[in-house]
Coordinates of C-alpha atoms and ligand atoms in Angstrom, one line a residue:
X1 CA 37.6 250.6 147.3
X2 CA 38.0 254.2 146.6
X3 CA 35.5 257.2 148.3
X4 CA 32.7 258.6 146.0
X5 CA 34.7 262.8 146.0
X6 CA 38.0 261.1 145.0
X7 CA 36.5 258.9 141.7
X8 CA 34.8 262.6 141.0
X9 CA 38.3 264.0 142.2
X10 CA 40.0 262.9 139.9
X11 CA 37.8 262.4 136.9
X12 CA 37.5 265.8 137.7
X13 CA 41.2 266.9 138.1
X14 CA 42.3 264.5 134.7
X15 CA 39.5 267.1 133.0
X16 CA 41.2 270.1 133.5
X17 CA 44.6 269.3 132.8
X18 CA 43.5 267.6 129.7
X19 CA 42.7 271.8 128.8
X20 CA 46.3 272.7 129.4
X21 CA 45.6 273.4 133.1
X22 CA 47.8 272.0 136.4
X23 CA 45.1 268.9 138.0
X24 CA 45.1 270.4 141.2
X25 CA 42.8 273.4 140.5
X26 CA 40.5 270.6 139.1
X27 CA 39.8 269.1 143.0
X28 CA 36.5 268.1 143.8
X29 CA 34.8 268.9 147.4
X30 CA 31.7 268.4 149.6
X31 CA 28.9 270.9 148.1
X32 CA 28.6 274.3 150.5
X33 CA 24.9 274.1 149.1
X34 CA 24.3 269.8 149.4
X35 CA 20.7 270.7 148.5
X36 CA 22.0 271.8 145.3
X37 CA 23.8 268.8 144.7
X38 CA 26.6 266.9 146.8
X39 CA 29.8 267.8 145.1
X40 CA 31.9 270.7 143.5
X41 CA 34.1 271.5 141.0
X42 CA 35.9 275.5 141.6
X43 CA 38.2 274.8 139.2
X44 CA 37.2 276.8 136.4
X45 CA 37.7 280.2 138.6
X46 CA 41.5 279.6 138.7
X47 CA 42.2 278.1 135.5
X48 CA 40.8 281.3 134.2
X49 CA 43.1 283.7 136.3
X50 CA 45.5 281.4 135.1
X51 CA 44.3 281.8 131.1
X52 CA 44.5 285.4 131.3
X53 CA 47.6 285.3 132.4
X54 CA 48.4 283.3 129.8
X55 CA 47.1 286.4 126.9
X56 CA 44.4 284.1 126.7
X57 CA 40.6 285.4 127.0
X58 CA 38.0 283.1 127.8
X59 CA 35.8 283.6 130.8
X60 CA 35.7 281.3 133.6
X61 CA 31.9 280.5 133.0
X62 CA 33.3 278.8 129.2
X63 CA 36.2 276.7 131.0
X64 CA 33.2 275.7 132.7
X65 CA 31.6 274.5 130.3
X66 CA 34.0 272.3 128.0
X67 CA 35.1 270.7 131.9
X68 CA 31.1 269.6 131.4
X69 CA 32.2 268.6 128.0
X70 CA 34.6 265.9 129.2
X71 CA 32.9 264.5 131.3
X72 CA 29.3 264.7 130.4
X73 CA 30.0 260.6 129.2
X74 CA 31.0 259.7 132.5
X75 CA 29.6 256.8 134.2
X76 CA 29.9 257.9 137.2
X77 CA 28.1 261.0 137.3
X78 CA 24.5 261.5 137.3
X79 CA 24.6 264.8 136.9
X80 CA 26.8 268.0 136.4
X81 CA 26.2 271.6 136.2
X82 CA 27.0 275.5 135.5
X83 CA 26.7 278.2 138.2
X84 CA 26.9 281.2 139.1
X85 CA 30.2 282.5 137.7
X86 CA 31.8 278.4 137.0
X87 CA 31.4 276.7 139.3
X88 CA 30.5 273.2 138.4
X89 CA 28.1 271.4 140.7
X90 CA 28.7 267.5 140.9
X91 CA 26.2 265.1 141.8
X92 CA 27.3 260.7 141.6
X93 CA 26.0 258.2 140.1
X94 CA 23.6 255.7 141.5
X95 CA 26.2 252.9 140.1
X96 CA 28.9 254.8 141.9
X97 CA 26.8 255.1 145.2
X98 CA 25.4 251.9 145.1
X99 CA 29.0 250.2 144.2
X100 CA 30.3 252.0 146.5
X101 CA 27.3 250.7 149.1
X102 CA 28.1 247.4 148.4
X103 CA 32.5 247.9 149.1
X104 CA 32.0 249.7 152.9
X105 CA 29.4 246.8 153.8
X106 CA 31.7 244.2 153.0
X107 CA 34.7 246.2 154.6
X108 CA 35.5 245.6 158.6
X109 CA 36.9 249.3 158.9
X110 CA 33.5 250.5 157.0
X111 CA 35.8 252.9 155.0
X112 CA 38.1 253.5 157.8
X113 CA 41.9 253.0 156.2
X114 CA 45.3 253.4 157.0
X115 CA 47.9 255.6 156.8
X116 CA 50.9 254.5 154.6
X117 CA 53.7 255.3 157.2
X118 CA 52.2 254.6 159.9
X119 CA 54.0 256.3 163.4
X120 CA 55.3 255.7 165.9
X121 CA 53.6 258.4 168.9
X122 CA 53.7 258.9 172.4
X123 CA 50.5 260.3 173.9
X124 CA 51.4 262.6 176.7
X125 CA 48.3 262.5 178.8
X126 CA 46.4 262.4 181.9
X127 CA 48.4 263.9 184.0
X128 CA 47.2 263.8 188.1
X129 CA 49.4 264.6 190.5
X130 CA 49.4 262.2 193.3
X131 CA 47.4 262.8 195.9
X132 CA 46.1 266.4 194.9
X133 CA 42.9 266.9 194.1
X134 CA 42.1 266.5 189.9
X135 CA 40.6 270.2 188.4
X136 CA 39.2 270.1 185.1
X137 CA 42.3 270.6 183.4
X138 CA 43.5 266.6 184.1
X139 CA 39.5 266.4 182.9
X140 CA 39.6 267.3 179.5
X141 CA 42.8 265.6 178.8
X142 CA 42.6 262.2 180.2
X143 CA 39.2 262.9 178.0
X144 CA 40.1 264.8 174.9
X145 CA 44.2 262.9 175.2
X146 CA 42.1 259.5 174.8
X147 CA 40.3 260.6 171.5
X148 CA 43.3 261.8 169.8
X149 CA 45.0 258.5 170.9
X150 CA 42.3 256.0 169.3
X151 CA 42.5 258.5 166.1
X152 CA 45.7 257.7 165.7
X153 CA 45.5 254.1 166.6
X154 CA 42.5 254.0 164.2
X155 CA 45.3 255.5 161.9
X156 CA 47.3 252.7 162.1
X157 CA 49.6 254.3 163.8
X158 CA 51.5 252.7 167.0
X159 CA 50.7 254.8 169.9
X160 CA 51.1 254.6 173.6
X161 CA 49.5 256.3 175.7
X162 CA 51.3 257.9 179.2
X163 CA 49.4 259.1 182.0
X164 CA 52.6 260.9 183.5
X165 CA 51.8 261.9 186.8
X166 CA 52.9 264.0 188.7
X167 CA 54.7 262.4 191.6
X168 CA 57.8 264.5 192.4
X169 CA 56.4 267.9 193.9
X170 CA 56.3 269.5 197.4
X171 CA 53.4 268.2 197.2
X172 CA 55.3 264.6 198.4
X173 CA 56.9 266.8 201.1
X174 CA 53.7 268.0 201.8
X175 CA 52.8 264.5 202.2
X176 CA 55.6 262.9 204.0
X177 CA 55.8 265.7 206.2
X178 CA 52.3 265.9 207.7
X179 CA 51.9 261.4 207.6
X180 CA 55.3 262.3 210.3
X181 CA 52.9 264.6 212.5
X182 CA 50.5 262.3 212.4
X183 CA 52.9 258.7 213.0
X184 CA 56.4 260.2 214.0
X185 CA 57.1 256.2 215.0
X186 CA 56.6 254.5 210.9
X187 CA 60.6 253.1 210.4
X188 CA 60.3 255.6 207.3
X189 CA 61.4 258.5 209.3
X190 CA 64.0 256.8 211.1
X191 CA 67.4 257.9 210.1
X192 CA 68.4 254.6 211.1
X193 CA 66.3 252.1 209.0
X194 CA 67.6 252.4 206.0
X195 CA 65.8 249.1 204.3
X196 CA 63.8 246.6 204.7
X197 CA 60.0 248.7 205.1
X198 CA 56.5 247.0 205.6
X199 CA 55.4 246.4 202.4
X200 CA 51.8 247.5 203.5
X201 CA 51.5 250.9 202.5
X202 CA 50.6 253.3 206.1
X203 CA 48.2 255.2 204.0
X204 CA 45.2 254.2 202.2
X205 CA 44.2 256.9 199.2
X206 CA 41.8 258.0 202.0
X207 CA 44.8 259.4 204.1
X208 CA 46.5 260.8 201.2
X209 CA 43.7 262.6 200.4
X210 CA 42.9 264.3 203.9
X211 CA 46.4 264.0 205.1
X212 CA 46.9 266.4 201.6
X213 CA 44.6 269.8 201.7
X214 CA 45.7 269.5 205.6
X215 CA 49.0 270.1 205.1
X216 CA 49.1 272.7 202.0
X217 CA 46.8 274.7 204.7
X218 CA 48.5 274.8 207.5
X219 CA 51.8 275.4 205.2
X220 CA 50.3 278.7 203.8
X221 CA 49.9 280.1 207.2
X222 CA 52.7 278.7 208.7
X223 CA 56.3 279.1 207.4
X224 CA 58.3 276.6 209.8
X225 CA 55.4 273.9 208.2
X226 CA 56.1 275.0 205.0
X227 CA 59.8 274.6 205.5
X228 CA 59.4 271.5 206.5
X229 CA 57.7 270.4 203.6
X230 CA 60.6 271.7 201.2
X231 CA 63.1 269.6 203.8
X232 CA 61.5 266.6 202.9
X233 CA 60.8 267.2 199.8
X234 CA 65.4 268.2 199.1
X235 CA 65.4 265.4 200.9
X236 CA 63.9 262.6 199.3
X237 CA 64.8 264.2 196.0
X238 CA 68.3 264.1 197.8
X239 CA 67.6 259.7 198.2
X240 CA 66.6 259.5 201.9
X241 CA 65.9 255.9 201.6
X242 CA 62.7 256.3 204.2
X243 CA 61.3 258.8 201.8
X244 CA 61.6 256.6 198.6
X245 CA 59.8 253.8 200.2
X246 CA 56.7 256.8 201.1
X247 CA 57.6 257.6 197.5
X248 CA 56.5 254.7 196.4
X249 CA 53.7 253.8 198.6
X250 CA 52.0 257.1 198.1
X251 CA 52.6 256.6 194.1
X252 CA 51.4 253.0 194.4
X253 CA 47.8 253.7 196.1
X254 CA 47.7 256.0 194.0
X255 CA 47.6 255.0 190.7
X256 CA 45.4 251.9 191.6
X257 CA 42.7 254.7 192.8
X258 CA 43.8 255.5 189.2
X259 CA 43.3 253.2 188.0
X260 CA 39.4 253.2 189.1
X261 CA 39.1 256.8 188.6
X262 CA 40.3 256.7 184.8
X263 CA 38.6 253.5 183.9
X264 CA 35.5 254.8 185.5
X265 CA 35.7 257.9 182.7
X266 CA 36.4 254.4 180.4
X267 CA 40.1 256.2 179.9
X268 CA 43.1 253.6 179.8
X269 CA 47.2 254.5 179.4
X270 CA 49.5 252.1 178.2
X271 CA 52.1 253.1 180.9
X272 CA 51.7 254.9 184.5
X273 CA 54.9 256.8 184.4
X274 CA 55.5 260.2 185.7
X275 CA 57.6 262.2 187.1
X276 CA 59.8 260.6 189.6
X277 CA 60.7 257.6 188.4
X278 CA 62.8 259.5 185.5
X279 CA 64.7 261.5 188.8
X280 CA 67.7 258.5 188.5
X281 CA 68.4 259.7 184.2
X282 CA 68.8 263.7 185.9
X283 CA 72.1 263.6 186.9
X284 CA 73.7 262.0 183.7
X285 CA 71.2 264.1 181.8
X286 CA 72.7 267.6 183.2
X287 CA 76.1 266.2 182.7
X288 CA 75.3 265.6 179.3
X289 CA 73.8 269.3 178.7
X290 CA 77.2 270.9 179.9
X291 CA 79.6 268.9 178.4
X292 CA 77.1 270.2 175.6
X293 CA 78.3 273.6 176.7
X294 CA 74.5 274.9 176.6
X295 CA 73.4 275.2 180.8
X296 CA 74.7 278.9 182.3
X297 CA 74.9 279.4 185.8
X298 CA 72.6 282.4 186.6
X299 CA 72.4 283.3 190.3
X300 CA 73.2 279.9 192.1
X301 CA 70.4 278.1 189.7
X302 CA 71.7 275.8 186.2
X303 CA 69.4 277.3 183.1
X304 CA 69.7 276.5 179.5
X305 CA 68.7 279.9 177.5
X306 CA 66.0 279.1 174.4
X307 CA 65.0 282.4 173.3
X308 CA 65.4 283.4 169.7
X309 CA 68.7 284.0 168.0
X310 CA 67.3 288.3 166.9
X311 CA 65.3 288.2 170.5
X312 CA 62.1 288.5 168.6
X313 CA 60.0 286.5 170.7
X314 CA 61.4 286.3 174.1
X315 CA 61.2 282.7 175.7
X316 CA 62.2 282.7 179.6
X317 CA 65.0 280.2 180.2
X318 CA 64.8 276.3 180.7
X319 CA 65.5 276.1 184.7
X320 CA 67.9 272.7 185.6
X321 CA 68.0 273.3 188.9
X322 CA 67.1 275.6 191.4
X323 CA 69.2 278.0 193.3
X324 CA 68.4 275.6 195.8
X325 CA 69.6 272.4 194.3
X326 CA 65.8 271.5 194.0
X327 CA 64.1 269.6 190.3
X328 CA 62.2 271.1 188.7
X329 CA 58.7 270.8 186.2
X330 CA 62.0 271.5 183.0
X331 CA 63.6 269.0 184.4
X332 CA 61.9 266.1 184.8
X333 CA 60.0 267.2 181.2
X334 CA 63.2 266.6 179.5
X335 CA 64.4 263.9 181.5
X336 CA 61.2 262.1 180.5
X337 CA 62.0 262.9 176.8
X338 CA 65.0 261.6 177.7
X339 CA 63.6 258.2 178.7
X340 CA 60.9 258.4 176.4
X341 CA 64.0 258.4 173.5
X342 CA 65.9 255.6 175.1
X343 CA 62.9 253.7 176.3
X344 CA 60.3 254.0 172.7
X345 CA 61.4 256.4 170.0
X346 CA 59.3 258.0 169.2
X347 CA 58.9 259.4 165.9
X348 CA 56.4 261.9 167.8
X349 CA 55.1 263.2 170.6
X350 CA 51.9 265.1 171.4
X351 CA 51.4 267.1 175.6
X352 CA 47.7 267.1 175.5
X353 CA 48.0 269.5 178.5
X354 CA 45.9 272.4 179.3
X355 CA 46.9 276.1 177.0
X356 CA 48.0 277.5 180.0
X357 CA 50.9 275.3 179.8
X358 CA 51.7 276.6 176.4
X359 CA 54.4 278.3 177.6
X360 CA 55.8 275.4 179.6
X361 CA 56.4 273.1 177.1
X362 CA 57.7 275.8 174.4
X363 CA 60.2 275.3 177.0
X364 CA 61.3 271.7 177.9
X365 CA 61.1 271.6 173.2
X366 CA 63.3 274.6 172.5
X367 CA 66.0 272.7 175.0
X368 CA 66.3 269.4 173.3
X369 CA 66.3 270.9 170.2
X370 CA 69.0 272.5 171.7
X371 CA 70.3 269.6 173.0
X372 CA 69.7 267.9 169.5
X373 CA 67.8 264.6 171.1
X374 CA 64.8 265.9 168.7
X375 CA 63.3 267.8 165.8
X376 CA 61.0 270.5 167.1
X377 CA 58.2 269.6 164.9
X378 CA 58.6 265.7 166.5
X379 CA 57.2 267.5 169.7
X380 CA 53.5 269.3 170.2
X381 CA 51.8 270.3 172.4
X382 CA 48.0 270.2 172.7
X383 CA 46.4 272.5 174.4
X384 CA 42.4 273.1 175.7
X385 CA 40.1 275.7 176.8
X386 CA 38.8 274.6 180.5
X387 CA 35.5 273.7 180.7
X388 CA 33.9 276.6 183.5
X389 CA 31.3 276.7 185.5
X390 CA 28.4 278.9 184.0
X391 CA 29.8 281.8 186.1
X392 CA 32.4 281.3 183.2
X393 CA 34.9 280.9 185.9
X394 CA 37.0 277.0 185.5
X395 CA 33.9 274.0 186.9
X396 CA 34.4 273.5 190.5
X397 CA 31.5 271.6 192.6
X398 CA 28.9 273.7 194.4
X399 CA 31.0 273.7 197.8
X400 CA 33.2 275.3 195.6
X401 CA 35.9 273.3 196.1
X402 CA 37.9 271.3 193.9
X403 CA 36.9 269.1 191.2
X404 CA 36.3 265.7 192.6
X405 CA 36.0 263.2 189.4
X406 CA 33.6 260.6 191.4
X407 CA 31.1 264.3 192.2
X408 CA 30.9 264.9 188.4
X409 CA 30.5 261.9 187.4
X410 CA 27.6 261.2 189.9
X411 CA 26.8 265.1 188.7
X412 CA 26.1 263.5 185.2
X413 CA 24.8 260.0 186.2
X414 CA 21.8 262.4 187.8
X415 CA 21.6 264.3 185.2
X416 CA 20.9 261.1 182.9
X417 CA 19.3 259.1 185.0
X418 CA 16.6 262.0 185.2
X419 CA 16.2 262.8 181.5
X420 CA 15.8 259.1 181.4
X421 CA 12.9 258.9 183.4
X422 CA 12.0 262.0 182.3
X423 CA 11.4 260.8 178.6
X424 CA 9.9 257.2 179.3
X425 CA 12.9 255.7 178.8
X426 CA 13.8 252.0 180.1
X427 CA 10.9 252.0 182.2
X428 CA 10.3 248.6 182.2
X429 CA 13.8 247.5 182.5
X430 CA 15.7 246.6 186.1
X431 CA 17.3 248.9 188.3
X432 CA 20.4 247.3 186.9
X433 CA 20.1 248.0 183.6
X434 CA 18.4 251.8 184.6
X435 CA 21.3 252.5 186.2
X436 CA 24.5 251.2 184.0
X437 CA 22.3 253.2 181.0
X438 CA 22.1 255.9 182.5
X439 CA 25.9 256.1 183.3
X440 CA 26.8 255.1 179.7
X441 CA 23.7 258.2 178.8
X442 CA 25.4 260.7 181.6
X443 CA 29.7 259.2 180.3
X444 CA 28.9 260.2 176.8
X445 CA 26.9 263.2 177.6
X446 CA 30.0 264.7 179.3
X447 CA 32.6 263.3 176.7
X448 CA 30.7 264.5 173.8
X449 CA 30.2 267.9 174.9
X450 CA 34.1 268.5 176.0
X451 CA 35.0 266.9 172.8
X452 CA 32.3 268.7 170.1
X453 CA 34.5 272.2 170.7
X454 CA 37.6 273.2 168.8
X455 CA 39.6 272.3 171.4
X456 CA 40.8 275.5 172.4
X457 CA 37.7 275.9 172.7
X458 CA 36.4 276.8 176.0
X459 CA 32.5 276.3 177.4
X460 CA 30.4 275.7 180.0
X461 CA 29.6 272.5 181.8
X462 CA 25.7 272.4 182.0
X463 CA 24.5 268.6 182.8
X464 CA 21.1 269.4 181.6
X465 CA 22.1 270.8 178.2
X466 CA 24.8 267.4 177.3
X467 CA 22.1 265.4 178.4
X468 CA 19.2 266.3 176.0
X469 CA 18.0 263.8 173.8
X470 CA 17.6 265.9 170.7
X471 CA 20.6 268.1 169.4
X472 CA 23.6 267.1 169.4
X473 CA 24.3 265.3 172.4
X474 CA 26.1 261.9 172.9
X475 CA 22.5 260.9 173.8
X476 CA 21.5 261.7 170.7
X477 CA 24.0 259.5 169.0
X478 CA 23.7 256.5 172.1
X479 CA 19.9 256.5 170.7
X480 CA 20.9 256.5 167.1
X481 CA 22.7 254.0 167.0
X482 CA 20.2 252.4 169.9
X483 CA 17.2 252.5 167.8
X484 CA 19.8 250.8 164.8
X485 CA 20.5 247.6 167.3
X486 CA 16.4 247.5 168.1
X487 CA 16.0 247.6 164.0
X488 CA 17.9 245.0 163.4
X489 CA 16.6 242.5 166.4
X490 CA 12.9 243.3 164.5
X491 CA 14.4 241.9 161.5
X492 CA 16.1 238.7 163.2
X493 CA 12.8 238.5 164.6
X494 CA 10.9 238.8 161.9
X495 CA 13.1 236.2 159.8
X496 CA 13.9 240.2 157.5
X497 CA 18.1 239.0 156.6
X498 CA 20.0 241.6 155.2
X499 CA 21.2 241.6 150.6
X500 CA 22.0 243.0 148.6
X501 CA 22.7 247.1 148.5
X502 CA 20.8 248.8 145.7
X503 CA 20.8 252.5 146.3
X504 CA 17.7 255.2 144.7
X505 CA 15.8 256.9 147.0
X506 CA 17.8 260.2 148.0
X507 CA 17.9 259.4 152.0
X508 CA 19.2 256.5 151.1
X509 CA 22.3 257.9 148.3
X510 CA 22.5 261.2 151.1
X511 CA 23.0 258.0 153.6
X512 CA 25.7 256.6 151.5
X513 CA 27.1 259.8 151.1
X514 CA 27.4 260.1 154.7
X515 CA 28.7 257.2 154.8
X516 CA 31.6 257.5 152.1
X517 CA 33.0 261.0 154.4
X518 CA 33.7 258.1 157.4
X519 CA 37.8 258.3 156.2
X520 CA 37.9 262.0 155.3
X521 CA 36.4 263.0 158.4
X522 CA 39.2 261.0 160.6
X523 CA 42.0 261.6 158.2
X524 CA 41.4 265.6 159.0
X525 CA 40.9 265.0 162.7
X526 CA 44.1 263.4 163.3
X527 CA 46.7 265.7 161.0
X528 CA 44.9 268.7 163.4
X529 CA 45.1 266.1 166.3
X530 CA 40.7 267.6 166.3
X531 CA 38.7 265.2 168.0
X532 CA 35.5 268.2 166.9
X533 CA 35.5 266.8 163.0
X534 CA 34.4 263.3 164.4
X535 CA 31.5 264.9 166.3
X536 CA 30.4 266.8 163.6
X537 CA 30.7 262.8 161.6
X538 CA 28.7 260.8 163.5
X539 CA 26.3 263.6 163.8
X540 CA 26.0 264.1 160.5
X541 CA 26.2 260.3 159.7
X542 CA 23.4 260.2 163.0
X543 CA 21.3 263.0 161.4
X544 CA 20.9 261.0 157.7
X545 CA 20.3 257.7 158.9
X546 CA 17.5 259.1 161.2
X547 CA 16.5 261.0 157.5
X548 CA 16.3 258.1 155.6
X549 CA 14.5 256.0 158.4
X550 CA 12.0 258.4 157.6
X551 CA 12.0 258.3 153.8
X552 CA 12.8 254.7 153.5
X553 CA 10.6 252.2 155.5
X554 CA 12.0 249.6 156.3
X555 CA 10.2 247.1 158.2
X556 CA 6.8 248.0 156.8
X557 CA 4.7 245.8 155.2
X558 CA 4.3 247.0 152.0
X559 CA 8.4 247.3 151.6
X560 CA 9.5 244.7 149.4
X561 CA 12.1 242.3 150.8
X562 CA 15.2 243.1 148.6
X563 CA 14.2 246.2 149.3
X564 CA 14.2 245.3 153.2
X565 CA 17.0 243.5 153.2
X566 CA 19.1 245.8 151.1
X567 CA 17.7 248.7 153.4
X568 CA 19.0 246.6 156.7
X569 CA 22.2 245.8 155.5
X570 CA 22.7 250.5 155.4
X571 CA 21.8 249.9 158.5
X572 CA 23.8 247.5 159.8
X573 CA 26.4 249.1 157.9
X574 CA 25.3 252.5 159.7
X575 CA 26.0 250.6 163.1
X576 CA 29.3 249.4 162.6
X577 CA 30.7 253.2 161.8
X578 CA 29.1 255.3 164.4
X579 CA 29.7 252.4 166.7
X580 CA 33.1 252.7 165.5
X581 CA 33.1 256.8 165.5
X582 CA 31.4 256.6 169.0
X583 CA 34.3 254.3 169.8
X584 CA 37.2 256.4 168.7
X585 CA 35.5 259.6 171.2
X586 CA 35.7 256.8 173.6
X587 CA 32.3 256.4 173.4
X588 CA 30.3 253.2 174.3
X589 CA 26.3 253.0 173.6
X590 CA 23.8 250.9 174.8
X591 CA 21.9 247.7 173.3
X592 CA 18.7 249.0 174.4
X593 CA 16.7 252.2 175.2
Ligands
LIG1 N1 51.0 267.0 186.3 C1 50.9 268.3 185.7 C2 49.6 268.9 186.1 O1 49.7 268.2 186.3 C3 50.6 267.9 184.0 C4 52.0 267.0 183.1 C5 51.6 267.5 181.9 N2 52.6 266.4 181.4 C6 53.7 267.0 181.8 N3 55.1 266.1 180.9 N4 53.9 267.9 182.0 O2 49.1 270.3 186.3

């Protein structure tokens, strides 16, 4: 069944068409003044403009009056009124709202529809670097990328999430050379040994986390130490077997740790690829690019020029090979495009990466177009702003060090636990359940606070505000979901069953109209890659439910059985949609709290 808005929209378009105007101008939308009427049509103003051009003299109010006359017999419309210069306010009939409510309740997807032509989409997000600690950019990428992946999936697209780890840069040379100075006798460093290396990794994640900053700090102060890392990187990239074997160990150890870290965040990748795994494709890729005649030698480096023909926008060239012969960030991203074409042949690739990398992607995309691999629209960089500390700078942990995901989650957990005990929530649950609830609340708080901003906005990390149960927060939404779960449990205890929906009260109507807008919200969010529109929707839904629950008691004595059953069905439908919306955002509600 179509949405209430779609049905009113079709009726208004038909009315304007029958008056000799283009149907589009009769479009109906949600009203700016829902207190007056839920929907409005502003077509009369545009129609008057068209009429004037035709030399007719009519004012918008007259046109609106005529439209109202045409629509007056429509059984889907309860009230239709003209306001101001010719706005038409529309209220749907009880019948239409009830019919829609029943359809939503019966629908496993609670109104969500799939697109007609699903695409194959790669979402490149996460982007953690092997051994290097994560920063807020990686956190935001994981949270936003996960939501974008889920919302495109909800729309019926085939979506493949790829973590695209950073595992091919200088950090590898740092690790190799530092490990060598600690354990020079490992077989990986013996140039005479070229295979048969141990299958057990020589390092743990803690070792990697220790070795990298050690090496990187030494190298900053000591040129010779830096040179050792450079040489190790170059030898690794040139294929030295012992170093390749070490790299594989580093990657395995890191992936195992990252799986846990991302897992705690509720972020799951389909592909655990990275920069290193496309390295074998680079020689052929470069040969091909040279053969196309789009590369140039520039001061010993190999580049592709990507500036505009008219040079209106200066975009520096893509660096394929540095003068040292080293492979660069541009090169691995181009090789990844080659790999994705061969392995997946996607219609669309979305890069959820810090806005500060916008130029990098612009360069890479232009080169890929120049190479004839993809059309420009097939590659989209979805940038985002930073999560700042109270000082307005990108958030760091209290010691001023870089962010560790675990620390951040601990901070959120603690804030959530404090909040829960302050509000006496879960006081009679056992410790394990209380901890699990705090974890869910903390995570929901963090994710919702992140996702509810328009992507490019910077925001301030404020665990106290994020974990509040009032206002537009994750915990508020979890609380709304949990409250409905508890109502449903209570109803089951009292033997009240769900039944046929009958919508009469204003609060019931506005709840159904909120439910009605789910599909629109997900579509708009997907079209604009804007998860905050889904946040807006779930928040509106939770608020509508709250009003409904205040005005329309469900389980109290005196409510007729049929009304109880109808309202219970509405509550259950709301819960399903709320949880589906939260799930798209990567947020899970506890069973009770
Ligand atoms: N590892 C990179 C970084 O930490 C992010 C990777 C983003 N994805 C990509 N295809 N370049 O900055």
